[in-house]
Coordinates of C-alpha atoms in Angstrom, one line a residue:
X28 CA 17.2 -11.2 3.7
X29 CA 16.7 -8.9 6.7
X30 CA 14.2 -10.7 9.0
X31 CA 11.6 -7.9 10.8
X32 CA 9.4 -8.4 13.4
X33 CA 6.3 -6.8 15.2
X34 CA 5.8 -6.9 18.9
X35 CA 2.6 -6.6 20.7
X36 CA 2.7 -4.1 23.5
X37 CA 0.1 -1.7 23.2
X38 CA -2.0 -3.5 25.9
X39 CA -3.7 -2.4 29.5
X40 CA -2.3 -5.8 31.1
X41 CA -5.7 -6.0 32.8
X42 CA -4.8 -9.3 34.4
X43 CA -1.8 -8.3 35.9
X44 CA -3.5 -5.3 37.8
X45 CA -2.3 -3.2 40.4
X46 CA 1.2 -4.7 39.1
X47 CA -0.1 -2.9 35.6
X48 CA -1.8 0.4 37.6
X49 CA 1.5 2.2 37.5
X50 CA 3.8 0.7 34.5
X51 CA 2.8 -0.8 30.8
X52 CA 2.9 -4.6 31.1
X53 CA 5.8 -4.4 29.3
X54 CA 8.4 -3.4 31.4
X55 CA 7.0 -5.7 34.4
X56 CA 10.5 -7.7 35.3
X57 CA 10.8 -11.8 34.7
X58 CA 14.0 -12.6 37.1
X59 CA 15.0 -9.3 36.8
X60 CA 14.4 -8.4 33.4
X61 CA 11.6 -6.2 31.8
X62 CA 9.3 -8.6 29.7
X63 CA 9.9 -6.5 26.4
X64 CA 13.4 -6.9 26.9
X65 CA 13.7 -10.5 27.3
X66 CA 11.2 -10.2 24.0
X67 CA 14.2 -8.2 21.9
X68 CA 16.7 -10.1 23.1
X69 CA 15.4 -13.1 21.6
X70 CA 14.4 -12.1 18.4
X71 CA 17.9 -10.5 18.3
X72 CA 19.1 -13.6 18.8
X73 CA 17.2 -15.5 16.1
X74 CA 18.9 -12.9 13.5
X75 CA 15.6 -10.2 13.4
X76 CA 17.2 -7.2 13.0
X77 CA 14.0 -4.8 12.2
X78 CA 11.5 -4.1 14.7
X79 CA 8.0 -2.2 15.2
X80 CA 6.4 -2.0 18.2
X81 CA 2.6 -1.1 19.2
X82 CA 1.7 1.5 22.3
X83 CA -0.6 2.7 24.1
X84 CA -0.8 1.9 28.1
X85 CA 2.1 4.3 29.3
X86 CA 3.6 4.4 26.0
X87 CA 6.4 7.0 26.7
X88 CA 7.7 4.0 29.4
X89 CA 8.2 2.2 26.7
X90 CA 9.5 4.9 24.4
X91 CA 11.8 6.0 27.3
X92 CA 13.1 2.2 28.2
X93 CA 13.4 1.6 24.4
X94 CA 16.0 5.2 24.4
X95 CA 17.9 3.9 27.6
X96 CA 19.0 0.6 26.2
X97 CA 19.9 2.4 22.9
X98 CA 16.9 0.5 20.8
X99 CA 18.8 -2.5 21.7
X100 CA 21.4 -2.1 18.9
X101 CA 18.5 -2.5 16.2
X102 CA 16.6 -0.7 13.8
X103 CA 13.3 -0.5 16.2
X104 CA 10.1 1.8 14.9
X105 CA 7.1 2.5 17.0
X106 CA 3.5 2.6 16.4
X107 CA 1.4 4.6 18.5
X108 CA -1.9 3.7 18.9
X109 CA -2.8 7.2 21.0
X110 CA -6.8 7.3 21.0
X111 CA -7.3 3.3 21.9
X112 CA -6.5 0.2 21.5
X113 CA -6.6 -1.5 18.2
X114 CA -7.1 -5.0 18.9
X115 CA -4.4 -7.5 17.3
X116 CA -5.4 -6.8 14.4
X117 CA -6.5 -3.3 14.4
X118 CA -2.5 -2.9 15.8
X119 CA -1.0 -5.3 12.6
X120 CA -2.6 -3.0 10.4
X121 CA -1.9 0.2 11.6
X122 CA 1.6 -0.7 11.6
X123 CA 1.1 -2.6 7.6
X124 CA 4.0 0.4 6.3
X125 CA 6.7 -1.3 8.2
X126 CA 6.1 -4.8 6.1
X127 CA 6.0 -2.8 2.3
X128 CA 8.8 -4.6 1.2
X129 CA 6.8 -8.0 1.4
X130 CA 8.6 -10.2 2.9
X131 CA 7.1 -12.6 5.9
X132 CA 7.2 -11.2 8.9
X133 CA 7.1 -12.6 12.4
X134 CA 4.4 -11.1 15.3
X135 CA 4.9 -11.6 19.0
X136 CA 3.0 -10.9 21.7
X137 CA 5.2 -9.3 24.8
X138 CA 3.9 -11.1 27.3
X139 CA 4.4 -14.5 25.8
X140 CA 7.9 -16.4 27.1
X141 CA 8.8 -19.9 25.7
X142 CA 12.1 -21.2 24.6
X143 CA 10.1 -22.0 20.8
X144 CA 13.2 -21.8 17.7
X145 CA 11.9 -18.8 16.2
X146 CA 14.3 -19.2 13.3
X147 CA 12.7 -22.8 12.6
X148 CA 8.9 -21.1 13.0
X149 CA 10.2 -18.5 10.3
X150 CA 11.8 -21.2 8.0
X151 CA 8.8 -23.6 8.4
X152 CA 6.5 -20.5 7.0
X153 CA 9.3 -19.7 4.3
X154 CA 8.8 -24.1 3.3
X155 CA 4.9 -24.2 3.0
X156 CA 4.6 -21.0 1.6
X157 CA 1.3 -20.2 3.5
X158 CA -0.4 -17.2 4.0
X159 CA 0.5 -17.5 7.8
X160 CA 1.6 -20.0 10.2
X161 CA 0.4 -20.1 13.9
X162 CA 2.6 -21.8 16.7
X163 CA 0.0 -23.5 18.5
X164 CA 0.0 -26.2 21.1
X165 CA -2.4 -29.1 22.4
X166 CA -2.6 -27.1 26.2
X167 CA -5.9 -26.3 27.8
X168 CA -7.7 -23.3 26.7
X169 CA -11.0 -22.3 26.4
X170 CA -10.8 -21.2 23.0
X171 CA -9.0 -23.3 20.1
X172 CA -8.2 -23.0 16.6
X173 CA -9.4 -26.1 14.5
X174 CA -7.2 -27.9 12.4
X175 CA -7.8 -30.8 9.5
X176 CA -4.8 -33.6 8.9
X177 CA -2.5 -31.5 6.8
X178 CA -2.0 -28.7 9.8
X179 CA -4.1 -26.6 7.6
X180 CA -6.7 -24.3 9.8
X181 CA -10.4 -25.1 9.4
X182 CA -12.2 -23.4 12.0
X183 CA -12.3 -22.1 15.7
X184 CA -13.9 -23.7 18.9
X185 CA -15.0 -22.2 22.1
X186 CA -14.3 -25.2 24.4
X187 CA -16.7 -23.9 27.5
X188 CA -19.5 -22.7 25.4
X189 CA -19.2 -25.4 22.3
X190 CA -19.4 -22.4 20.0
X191 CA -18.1 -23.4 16.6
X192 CA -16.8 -21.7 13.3
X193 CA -16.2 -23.5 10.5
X194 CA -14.7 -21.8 7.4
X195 CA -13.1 -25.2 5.8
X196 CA -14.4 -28.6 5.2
X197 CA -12.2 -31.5 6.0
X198 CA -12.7 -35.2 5.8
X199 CA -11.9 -36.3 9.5
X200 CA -12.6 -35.0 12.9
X201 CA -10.3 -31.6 12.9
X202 CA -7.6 -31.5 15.8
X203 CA -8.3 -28.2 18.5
X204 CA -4.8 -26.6 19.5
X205 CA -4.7 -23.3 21.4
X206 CA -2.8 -20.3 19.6
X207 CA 0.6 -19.6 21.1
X208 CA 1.0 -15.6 20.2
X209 CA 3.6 -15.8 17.9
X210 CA 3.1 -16.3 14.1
X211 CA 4.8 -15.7 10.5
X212 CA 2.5 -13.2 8.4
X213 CA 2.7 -12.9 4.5
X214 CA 1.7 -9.2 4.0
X215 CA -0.7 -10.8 1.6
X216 CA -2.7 -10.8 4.5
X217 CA -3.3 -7.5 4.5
X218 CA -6.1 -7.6 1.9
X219 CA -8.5 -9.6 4.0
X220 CA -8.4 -7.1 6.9
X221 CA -11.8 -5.1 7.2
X222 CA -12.3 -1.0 7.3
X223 CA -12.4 -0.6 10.4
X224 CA -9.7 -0.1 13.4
X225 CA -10.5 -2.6 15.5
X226 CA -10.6 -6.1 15.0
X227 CA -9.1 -9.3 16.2
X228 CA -6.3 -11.0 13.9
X229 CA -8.2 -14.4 14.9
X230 CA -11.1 -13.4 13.2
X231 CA -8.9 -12.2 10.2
X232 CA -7.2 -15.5 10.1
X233 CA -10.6 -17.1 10.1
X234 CA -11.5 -14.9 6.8
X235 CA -8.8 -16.4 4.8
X236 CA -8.5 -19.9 6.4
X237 CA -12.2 -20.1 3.6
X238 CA -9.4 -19.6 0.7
X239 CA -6.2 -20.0 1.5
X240 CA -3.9 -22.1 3.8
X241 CA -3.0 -21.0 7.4
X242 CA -0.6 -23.4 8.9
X243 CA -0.3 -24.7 12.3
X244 CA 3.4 -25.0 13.6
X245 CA 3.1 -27.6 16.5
X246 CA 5.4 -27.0 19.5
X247 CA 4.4 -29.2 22.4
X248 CA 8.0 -30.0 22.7
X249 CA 9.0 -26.7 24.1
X250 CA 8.4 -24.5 27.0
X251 CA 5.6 -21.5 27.1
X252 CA 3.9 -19.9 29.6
X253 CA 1.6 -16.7 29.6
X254 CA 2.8 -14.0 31.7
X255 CA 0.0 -12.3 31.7
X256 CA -1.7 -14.2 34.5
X257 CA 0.2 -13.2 37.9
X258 CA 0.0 -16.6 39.0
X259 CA 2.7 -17.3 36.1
X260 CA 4.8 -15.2 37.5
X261 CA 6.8 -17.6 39.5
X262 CA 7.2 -19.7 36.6
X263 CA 8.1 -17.3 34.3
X264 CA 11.4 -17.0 36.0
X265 CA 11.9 -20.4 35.9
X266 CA 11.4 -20.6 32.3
X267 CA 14.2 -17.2 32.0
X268 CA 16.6 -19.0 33.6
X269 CA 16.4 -21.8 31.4
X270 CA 16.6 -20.0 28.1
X271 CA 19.7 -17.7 29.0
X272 CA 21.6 -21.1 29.9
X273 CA 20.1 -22.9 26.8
X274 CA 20.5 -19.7 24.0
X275 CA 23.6 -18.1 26.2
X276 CA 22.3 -14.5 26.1

């Protein structure tokens, strides 16, 4: 089965600003290396061969780095999001053609680096046979997805503000763990996503979590970091070094 992916690039990289005022957050370089490359690379590694990509901030960068490093050696597709941003799930489903054979898929945000086993994410969602499966981890964050015993998602928390939303009962006190940006999808998801362009994939999860099983896939065990905070930076290349020596890529 050929394993595809979806990468999420299309953004402004707000946070990263002026690093962001001249290139897309993409191409900003970990220990020498543009972020959507170290992205690739990865996946490649983990056997995806098949991968779509959303743009929008500086897109023909991107569509420019993407034709220097010949696509990588893979079968890469883009998806342009021209007149604005989509949101993440606005961006999913604009790029819905790409998963028509319906097979899982996996989503990854660019500016995400952890050493995580994708392949074992992807089998774990293969196992439980859930409509999606969320790496999360028990890290600070202001906002938290809610989980019940079985790993099953319930609800979502805003930490600062106590906001809650619960779509789930469960029998015990449900477990908060922040969303890692990177997930398995069954396209059966598509059917839950609303009308309109933009929307959040959080909110979309939420939808379904009422009626079918979302999964979280625990990962406290590994390294992750946000680079899209500069003060992560630093870090970041830390955490670069240690996966080329631990994946040999």
């Amino acid at each position: 089965m050929t394993m595809k992916a979806m990468i999420f690039a299309a953004g402004f990289g707000t946070r990263l600003y002026p690093l962001t005022a001249t290139r897309p957050k993409a191409l900003l370089e970990v220990h020498g290396t543009p972020l959507l490359e170290l992205i690739i690379t990865r996946l490649r590694w983990y056997g995806f061969r098949e991968l779509i990509i959303n743009v929008h901030h500086f897109a023909d960068q991107i569509i420019q780095f993407l034709e220097a490093r010949q696509y990588f050696g893979l079968e890469i597709q883009i998806s342009r999001e021209n007149d604005h941003l989509l949101d993440t799930g606005g961006g999913l489903k604009c790029a819905a053609w790409f998963f028509a054979d319906g097979a899982p898929f996996l989503v990854h945000n660019v500016d995400i680096l952890s050493d995580l086993d994708l392949r074992a994410l992807y089998a774990s969602h293969l196992h439980t046979k859930a409509l999606a499966t969320l790496a999360v981890s028990t890290r600070p964050s202001t906002r938290c997805l809610l989980f019940n015993q079985d790993s099953v998602l319930c609800g979502w928390q805003n930490r600062q503000t106590q906001e809650q939303k619960i779509v789930r009962l469960a029998d015990a006190e449900l477990l908060p763990l922040a969303f890692s940006g990177v997930h398995v999808i069954d396209p059966a998801l598509f059917a839950f996503m609303p009308k309109q362009e933009v929307f959040s994939i959080i909110d979309v999860y939420l939808q379904a979590a009422a009626t079918h099983r979302i999964i979280a896939f625990p990962h406290d065990h590994t390294r992750w970091i946000d680079v899209g905070k500069k003060e992560n930076l630093a870090r970041a290349s830390e955490i670069v070094q240690a996966l080329r020596q631990k994946e040999g890529w």
